[in-house]
């Protein structure tokens, strides 16, 4: 779910030994637009595979690492299962993975305020300041439907991967 590749600059800056990143997304149009608008100067470091990660032919044991940012929340449980199986299959032995997602902080005292921010403030800010963009229009709804990544972490564990689940509220 590489999308706009928001994580690539950070990865390449932090880990200069990364020779190339392979972006995987179901939409080649999304990728082409992202490359054009945001990544033209690092195009030599970005390869692309158009692929549905829920029915994927990505080669087994082909990836040194797998990274996904904010691609989990729109999938349901069966789809998370397919994705966990894929991550375990494509990683090389000793490879690593990292995924991050917006959650619904159930039980947290500031939950209502936080959900107000996700569902109302963020979409309004982007409408006003990003020329009517709607990228975050559904983020609150998707996040509450998703819950949190602990269930997905369990699936990764069951797929045989050593998995650590971390929360990033308050940093
Ligand atoms: C919310 S974006 C993820 C954000 C992204 N990491 C970024 O930096 O912009 C979701 C992306 O997942 C892609 N996607 C959705 N379903 C997919 C699937 N089954 N297989 C591969 N990519 C998928 C969409 O095309 C979209 O680019």
PDB file of C-alpha atoms and ligand atoms in Angstrom:
ATOM      1  CA  UNK A   1       0.000   0.000   0.000  1.00  0.00           C
ATOM      2  CA  UNK A   2       2.873   2.354  -0.874  1.00  0.00           C
ATOM      3  CA  UNK A   3       0.586   5.210  -1.932  1.00  0.00           C
ATOM      4  CA  UNK A   4       2.378   8.528  -1.875  1.00  0.00           C
ATOM      5  CA  UNK A   5       5.473   6.976  -0.310  1.00  0.00           C
ATOM      6  CA  UNK A   6       5.470   9.300   2.649  1.00  0.00           C
ATOM      7  CA  UNK A   7       7.964   7.124   4.509  1.00  0.00           C
ATOM      8  CA  UNK A   8      10.598   6.766   1.765  1.00  0.00           C
ATOM      9  CA  UNK A   9      12.516  10.035   2.393  1.00  0.00           C
ATOM     10  CA  UNK A  10      12.806   9.170   6.085  1.00  0.00           C
ATOM     11  CA  UNK A  11      14.005   5.639   5.364  1.00  0.00           C
ATOM     12  CA  UNK A  12      16.594   6.751   2.825  1.00  0.00           C
ATOM     13  CA  UNK A  13      17.880   9.539   5.094  1.00  0.00           C
ATOM     14  CA  UNK A  14      18.077   7.341   8.183  1.00  0.00           C
ATOM     15  CA  UNK A  15      19.479   4.256   6.437  1.00  0.00           C
ATOM     16  CA  UNK A  16      21.755   5.356   3.572  1.00  0.00           C
ATOM     17  CA  UNK A  17      22.733   1.724   2.974  1.00  0.00           C
ATOM     18  CA  UNK A  18      19.300   1.112   1.417  1.00  0.00           C
ATOM     19  CA  UNK A  19      20.101   0.684  -2.273  1.00  0.00           C
ATOM     20  CA  UNK A  20      16.509   0.730  -3.443  1.00  0.00           C
ATOM     21  CA  UNK A  21      12.918   0.562  -2.275  1.00  0.00           C
ATOM     22  CA  UNK A  22      10.278  -1.402  -4.149  1.00  0.00           C
ATOM     23  CA  UNK A  23       6.923   0.334  -3.895  1.00  0.00           C
ATOM     24  CA  UNK A  24       3.972  -2.059  -4.050  1.00  0.00           C
ATOM     25  CA  UNK A  25       0.510  -0.678  -4.729  1.00  0.00           C
ATOM     26  CA  UNK A  26      -2.637  -1.820  -6.504  1.00  0.00           C
ATOM     27  CA  UNK A  27      -2.769   1.525  -8.303  1.00  0.00           C
ATOM     28  CA  UNK A  28      -0.058   2.395 -10.819  1.00  0.00           C
ATOM     29  CA  UNK A  29      -1.736   5.793 -11.283  1.00  0.00           C
ATOM     30  CA  UNK A  30      -1.309   6.579  -7.590  1.00  0.00           C
ATOM     31  CA  UNK A  31       2.344   5.623  -7.830  1.00  0.00           C
ATOM     32  CA  UNK A  32       2.990   7.609 -11.029  1.00  0.00           C
ATOM     33  CA  UNK A  33       1.444  10.705  -9.502  1.00  0.00           C
ATOM     34  CA  UNK A  34       3.418  10.337  -6.275  1.00  0.00           C
ATOM     35  CA  UNK A  35       6.672   9.918  -8.208  1.00  0.00           C
ATOM     36  CA  UNK A  36       5.915  12.928 -10.337  1.00  0.00           C
ATOM     37  CA  UNK A  37       4.880  15.240  -7.519  1.00  0.00           C
ATOM     38  CA  UNK A  38       7.040  14.125  -4.597  1.00  0.00           C
ATOM     39  CA  UNK A  39       9.865  11.782  -5.517  1.00  0.00           C
ATOM     40  CA  UNK A  40      11.246  12.743  -8.942  1.00  0.00           C
ATOM     41  CA  UNK A  41      14.681  13.462  -7.451  1.00  0.00           C
ATOM     42  CA  UNK A  42      14.898  10.005  -5.858  1.00  0.00           C
ATOM     43  CA  UNK A  43      13.309   8.080  -8.735  1.00  0.00           C
ATOM     44  CA  UNK A  44      16.535   6.088  -9.284  1.00  0.00           C
ATOM     45  CA  UNK A  45      16.040   4.547  -5.819  1.00  0.00           C
ATOM     46  CA  UNK A  46      12.369   3.591  -6.207  1.00  0.00           C
ATOM     47  CA  UNK A  47      11.157   0.565  -8.169  1.00  0.00           C
ATOM     48  CA  UNK A  48       7.471  -0.240  -8.547  1.00  0.00           C
ATOM     49  CA  UNK A  49       5.364  -3.407  -8.661  1.00  0.00           C
ATOM     50  CA  UNK A  50       1.652  -3.135  -9.351  1.00  0.00           C
ATOM     51  CA  UNK A  51       0.155  -5.777  -7.115  1.00  0.00           C
ATOM     52  CA  UNK A  52      -2.888  -6.591  -5.012  1.00  0.00           C
ATOM     53  CA  UNK A  53      -1.391  -7.456  -1.633  1.00  0.00           C
ATOM     54  CA  UNK A  54      -4.485  -9.531  -0.838  1.00  0.00           C
ATOM     55  CA  UNK A  55      -3.831 -11.899  -3.762  1.00  0.00           C
ATOM     56  CA  UNK A  56      -0.185 -11.407  -4.348  1.00  0.00           C
ATOM     57  CA  UNK A  57       2.421 -13.039  -6.571  1.00  0.00           C
ATOM     58  CA  UNK A  58       5.328 -11.237  -4.941  1.00  0.00           C
ATOM     59  CA  UNK A  59       8.315 -13.590  -4.868  1.00  0.00           C
ATOM     60  CA  UNK A  60       8.905 -15.620  -1.715  1.00  0.00           C
ATOM     61  CA  UNK A  61      11.871 -14.555   0.478  1.00  0.00           C
ATOM     62  CA  UNK A  62      12.598 -11.559  -1.730  1.00  0.00           C
ATOM     63  CA  UNK A  63      12.487  -8.629   0.723  1.00  0.00           C
ATOM     64  CA  UNK A  64      15.126  -7.480   3.224  1.00  0.00           C
ATOM     65  CA  UNK A  65      12.413  -5.464   4.961  1.00  0.00           C
ATOM     66  CA  UNK A  66       8.722  -4.671   4.609  1.00  0.00           C
ATOM     67  CA  UNK A  67       7.336  -1.291   5.620  1.00  0.00           C
ATOM     68  CA  UNK A  68       3.759  -0.095   5.529  1.00  0.00           C
ATOM     69  CA  UNK A  69       2.410   3.230   6.720  1.00  0.00           C
ATOM     70  CA  UNK A  70      -1.303   3.782   7.256  1.00  0.00           C
ATOM     71  CA  UNK A  71      -2.424   1.017   4.902  1.00  0.00           C
ATOM     72  CA  UNK A  72      -3.967  -1.376   7.436  1.00  0.00           C
ATOM     73  CA  UNK A  73      -7.099   0.379   8.615  1.00  0.00           C
ATOM     74  CA  UNK A  74      -9.233  -0.103   5.515  1.00  0.00           C
ATOM     75  CA  UNK A  75      -8.813  -3.900   5.532  1.00  0.00           C
ATOM     76  CA  UNK A  76     -11.085  -6.362   7.340  1.00  0.00           C
ATOM     77  CA  UNK A  77      -9.951  -9.350   9.433  1.00  0.00           C
ATOM     78  CA  UNK A  78      -9.710 -11.821   6.543  1.00  0.00           C
ATOM     79  CA  UNK A  79      -7.713  -9.280   4.558  1.00  0.00           C
ATOM     80  CA  UNK A  80      -5.369  -8.671   7.502  1.00  0.00           C
ATOM     81  CA  UNK A  81      -4.828 -12.426   7.643  1.00  0.00           C
ATOM     82  CA  UNK A  82      -3.895 -12.516   3.946  1.00  0.00           C
ATOM     83  CA  UNK A  83      -1.518  -9.602   4.452  1.00  0.00           C
ATOM     84  CA  UNK A  84       0.180 -11.187   7.493  1.00  0.00           C
ATOM     85  CA  UNK A  85       0.723 -14.389   5.506  1.00  0.00           C
ATOM     86  CA  UNK A  86       2.187 -12.378   2.633  1.00  0.00           C
ATOM     87  CA  UNK A  87       4.598 -10.437   4.873  1.00  0.00           C
ATOM     88  CA  UNK A  88       5.863 -13.692   6.414  1.00  0.00           C
ATOM     89  CA  UNK A  89       6.269 -15.247   2.959  1.00  0.00           C
ATOM     90  CA  UNK A  90       8.100 -12.420   1.180  1.00  0.00           C
ATOM     91  CA  UNK A  91      10.602 -11.603   3.936  1.00  0.00           C
ATOM     92  CA  UNK A  92      14.041 -13.107   3.600  1.00  0.00           C
ATOM     93  CA  UNK A  93      15.173 -15.110   6.646  1.00  0.00           C
ATOM     94  CA  UNK A  94      16.360 -12.527   9.188  1.00  0.00           C
ATOM     95  CA  UNK A  95      14.445  -9.749   7.416  1.00  0.00           C
ATOM     96  CA  UNK A  96      12.474  -7.188   9.368  1.00  0.00           C
ATOM     97  CA  UNK A  97       9.188  -5.370   9.106  1.00  0.00           C
ATOM     98  CA  UNK A  98       7.511  -2.285  10.506  1.00  0.00           C
ATOM     99  CA  UNK A  99       3.964  -1.039  10.110  1.00  0.00           C
ATOM    100  CA  UNK A 100       2.148   1.885  11.630  1.00  0.00           C
ATOM    101  CA  UNK A 101      -1.537   2.738  11.725  1.00  0.00           C
ATOM    102  CA  UNK A 102      -3.938   5.215  13.323  1.00  0.00           C
ATOM    103  CA  UNK A 103      -5.993   3.558  16.069  1.00  0.00           C
ATOM    104  CA  UNK A 104      -9.075   4.068  18.139  1.00  0.00           C
ATOM    105  CA  UNK A 105      -7.684   4.694  21.663  1.00  0.00           C
ATOM    106  CA  UNK A 106     -10.450   2.841  23.525  1.00  0.00           C
ATOM    107  CA  UNK A 107     -10.439   3.433  27.278  1.00  0.00           C
ATOM    108  CA  UNK A 108      -8.314   6.563  27.004  1.00  0.00           C
ATOM    109  CA  UNK A 109      -9.729   9.598  28.824  1.00  0.00           C
ATOM    110  CA  UNK A 110      -9.097  11.921  25.887  1.00  0.00           C
ATOM    111  CA  UNK A 111     -10.597   9.500  23.328  1.00  0.00           C
ATOM    112  CA  UNK A 112     -13.549  11.745  22.470  1.00  0.00           C
ATOM    113  CA  UNK A 113     -11.284  14.721  21.910  1.00  0.00           C
ATOM    114  CA  UNK A 114      -8.927  12.637  19.808  1.00  0.00           C
ATOM    115  CA  UNK A 115     -11.750  11.247  17.655  1.00  0.00           C
ATOM    116  CA  UNK A 116     -13.108  14.768  17.234  1.00  0.00           C
ATOM    117  CA  UNK A 117      -9.664  15.726  15.939  1.00  0.00           C
ATOM    118  CA  UNK A 118      -9.568  12.753  13.522  1.00  0.00           C
ATOM    119  CA  UNK A 119     -13.150  12.998  12.310  1.00  0.00           C
ATOM    120  CA  UNK A 120     -13.678  16.754  12.199  1.00  0.00           C
ATOM    121  CA  UNK A 121     -10.526  18.851  12.618  1.00  0.00           C
ATOM    122  CA  UNK A 122      -8.152  16.997  10.308  1.00  0.00           C
ATOM    123  CA  UNK A 123     -10.618  16.785   7.371  1.00  0.00           C
ATOM    124  CA  UNK A 124     -11.481  20.461   7.838  1.00  0.00           C
ATOM    125  CA  UNK A 125      -7.843  21.560   7.932  1.00  0.00           C
ATOM    126  CA  UNK A 126      -7.078  19.737   4.703  1.00  0.00           C
ATOM    127  CA  UNK A 127     -10.223  21.071   3.001  1.00  0.00           C
ATOM    128  CA  UNK A 128      -9.284  24.617   3.946  1.00  0.00           C
ATOM    129  CA  UNK A 129      -5.538  24.548   3.458  1.00  0.00           C
ATOM    130  CA  UNK A 130      -4.964  21.838   0.848  1.00  0.00           C
ATOM    131  CA  UNK A 131      -7.307  23.088  -1.828  1.00  0.00           C
ATOM    132  CA  UNK A 132     -10.281  20.919  -0.940  1.00  0.00           C
ATOM    133  CA  UNK A 133      -8.290  17.676  -0.587  1.00  0.00           C
ATOM    134  CA  UNK A 134     -10.172  14.769   0.979  1.00  0.00           C
ATOM    135  CA  UNK A 135      -7.386  12.322   1.787  1.00  0.00           C
ATOM    136  CA  UNK A 136      -8.307  12.413   5.483  1.00  0.00           C
ATOM    137  CA  UNK A 137     -12.072  12.600   5.061  1.00  0.00           C
ATOM    138  CA  UNK A 138     -12.588   9.024   6.271  1.00  0.00           C
ATOM    139  CA  UNK A 139      -9.618   8.571   8.607  1.00  0.00           C
ATOM    140  CA  UNK A 140     -11.721   8.785  11.804  1.00  0.00           C
ATOM    141  CA  UNK A 141     -14.297   6.264  10.611  1.00  0.00           C
ATOM    142  CA  UNK A 142     -11.646   3.876   9.298  1.00  0.00           C
ATOM    143  CA  UNK A 143      -9.693   4.152  12.562  1.00  0.00           C
ATOM    144  CA  UNK A 144     -12.696   3.382  14.784  1.00  0.00           C
ATOM    145  CA  UNK A 145     -13.666   0.444  12.548  1.00  0.00           C
ATOM    146  CA  UNK A 146     -10.065  -0.797  12.646  1.00  0.00           C
ATOM    147  CA  UNK A 147      -9.655  -0.605  16.448  1.00  0.00           C
ATOM    148  CA  UNK A 148      -5.933  -1.072  16.875  1.00  0.00           C
ATOM    149  CA  UNK A 149      -3.100  -3.145  15.429  1.00  0.00           C
ATOM    150  CA  UNK A 150      -2.898  -5.696  18.267  1.00  0.00           C
ATOM    151  CA  UNK A 151      -5.027  -8.233  16.326  1.00  0.00           C
ATOM    152  CA  UNK A 152      -2.845  -7.819  13.268  1.00  0.00           C
ATOM    153  CA  UNK A 153       0.259  -8.216  15.454  1.00  0.00           C
ATOM    154  CA  UNK A 154      -1.141 -11.568  16.645  1.00  0.00           C
ATOM    155  CA  UNK A 155      -1.636 -12.662  13.044  1.00  0.00           C
ATOM    156  CA  UNK A 156       1.978 -11.789  12.251  1.00  0.00           C
ATOM    157  CA  UNK A 157       3.093 -13.794  15.293  1.00  0.00           C
ATOM    158  CA  UNK A 158       1.020 -16.783  14.214  1.00  0.00           C
ATOM    159  CA  UNK A 159       2.543 -16.475  10.745  1.00  0.00           C
ATOM    160  CA  UNK A 160       5.895 -17.126  12.447  1.00  0.00           C
ATOM    161  CA  UNK A 161       7.268 -13.598  12.764  1.00  0.00           C
ATOM    162  CA  UNK A 162       8.853 -12.216  15.920  1.00  0.00           C
ATOM    163  CA  UNK A 163       6.534  -9.281  16.560  1.00  0.00           C
ATOM    164  CA  UNK A 164       6.531  -6.316  18.915  1.00  0.00           C
ATOM    165  CA  UNK A 165       3.407  -4.164  19.296  1.00  0.00           C
ATOM    166  CA  UNK A 166       4.024  -0.556  20.304  1.00  0.00           C
ATOM    167  CA  UNK A 167       1.715   2.354  21.006  1.00  0.00           C
ATOM    168  CA  UNK A 168       2.704   5.858  19.997  1.00  0.00           C
ATOM    169  CA  UNK A 169       0.078   7.963  21.742  1.00  0.00           C
ATOM    170  CA  UNK A 170       1.878  10.903  23.352  1.00  0.00           C
ATOM    171  CA  UNK A 171       4.868  10.320  21.082  1.00  0.00           C
TER     172      UNK A 171
HETATM  173  C1  LIG B   1      -4.037   5.257   2.801  1.00  0.00           C
HETATM  174  S1  LIG B   1      -2.962   4.872   1.446  1.00  0.00           S
HETATM  175  C2  LIG B   1      -1.562   4.368   2.342  1.00  0.00           C
HETATM  176  C3  LIG B   1      -0.693   5.544   2.648  1.00  0.00           C
HETATM  177  C4  LIG B   1       0.642   5.439   2.005  1.00  0.00           C
HETATM  178  N1  LIG B   1       1.516   4.603   2.751  1.00  0.00           N
HETATM  179  C5  LIG B   1       1.257   6.783   1.750  1.00  0.00           C
HETATM  180  O1  LIG B   1       2.399   7.008   2.095  1.00  0.00           O
HETATM  181  O2  LIG B   1       0.607   7.612   1.119  1.00  0.00           O
HETATM  182  C6  LIG B   1      -3.604   3.358   0.872  1.00  0.00           C
HETATM  183  C7  LIG B   1      -2.899   2.847  -0.389  1.00  0.00           C
HETATM  184  O3  LIG B   1      -3.144   1.437  -0.449  1.00  0.00           O
HETATM  185  C8  LIG B   1      -3.370   1.078  -1.791  1.00  0.00           C
HETATM  186  N2  LIG B   1      -4.107  -0.178  -1.755  1.00  0.00           N
HETATM  187  C9  LIG B   1      -5.377  -0.382  -1.347  1.00  0.00           C
HETATM  188  N3  LIG B   1      -5.706  -1.676  -1.430  1.00  0.00           N
HETATM  189  C10 LIG B   1      -4.598  -2.313  -1.895  1.00  0.00           C
HETATM  190  C11 LIG B   1      -4.312  -3.675  -2.194  1.00  0.00           C
HETATM  191  N4  LIG B   1      -5.222  -4.625  -2.031  1.00  0.00           N
HETATM  192  N5  LIG B   1      -3.078  -3.982  -2.637  1.00  0.00           N
HETATM  193  C12 LIG B   1      -2.131  -3.029  -2.801  1.00  0.00           C
HETATM  194  N6  LIG B   1      -2.349  -1.718  -2.537  1.00  0.00           N
HETATM  195  C13 LIG B   1      -3.566  -1.369  -2.093  1.00  0.00           C
HETATM  196  C14 LIG B   1      -4.115   2.265  -2.375  1.00  0.00           C
HETATM  197  O4  LIG B   1      -3.996   2.285  -3.787  1.00  0.00           O
HETATM  198  C15 LIG B   1      -3.441   3.433  -1.688  1.00  0.00           C
HETATM  199  O5  LIG B   1      -2.347   3.912  -2.456  1.00  0.00           O
END
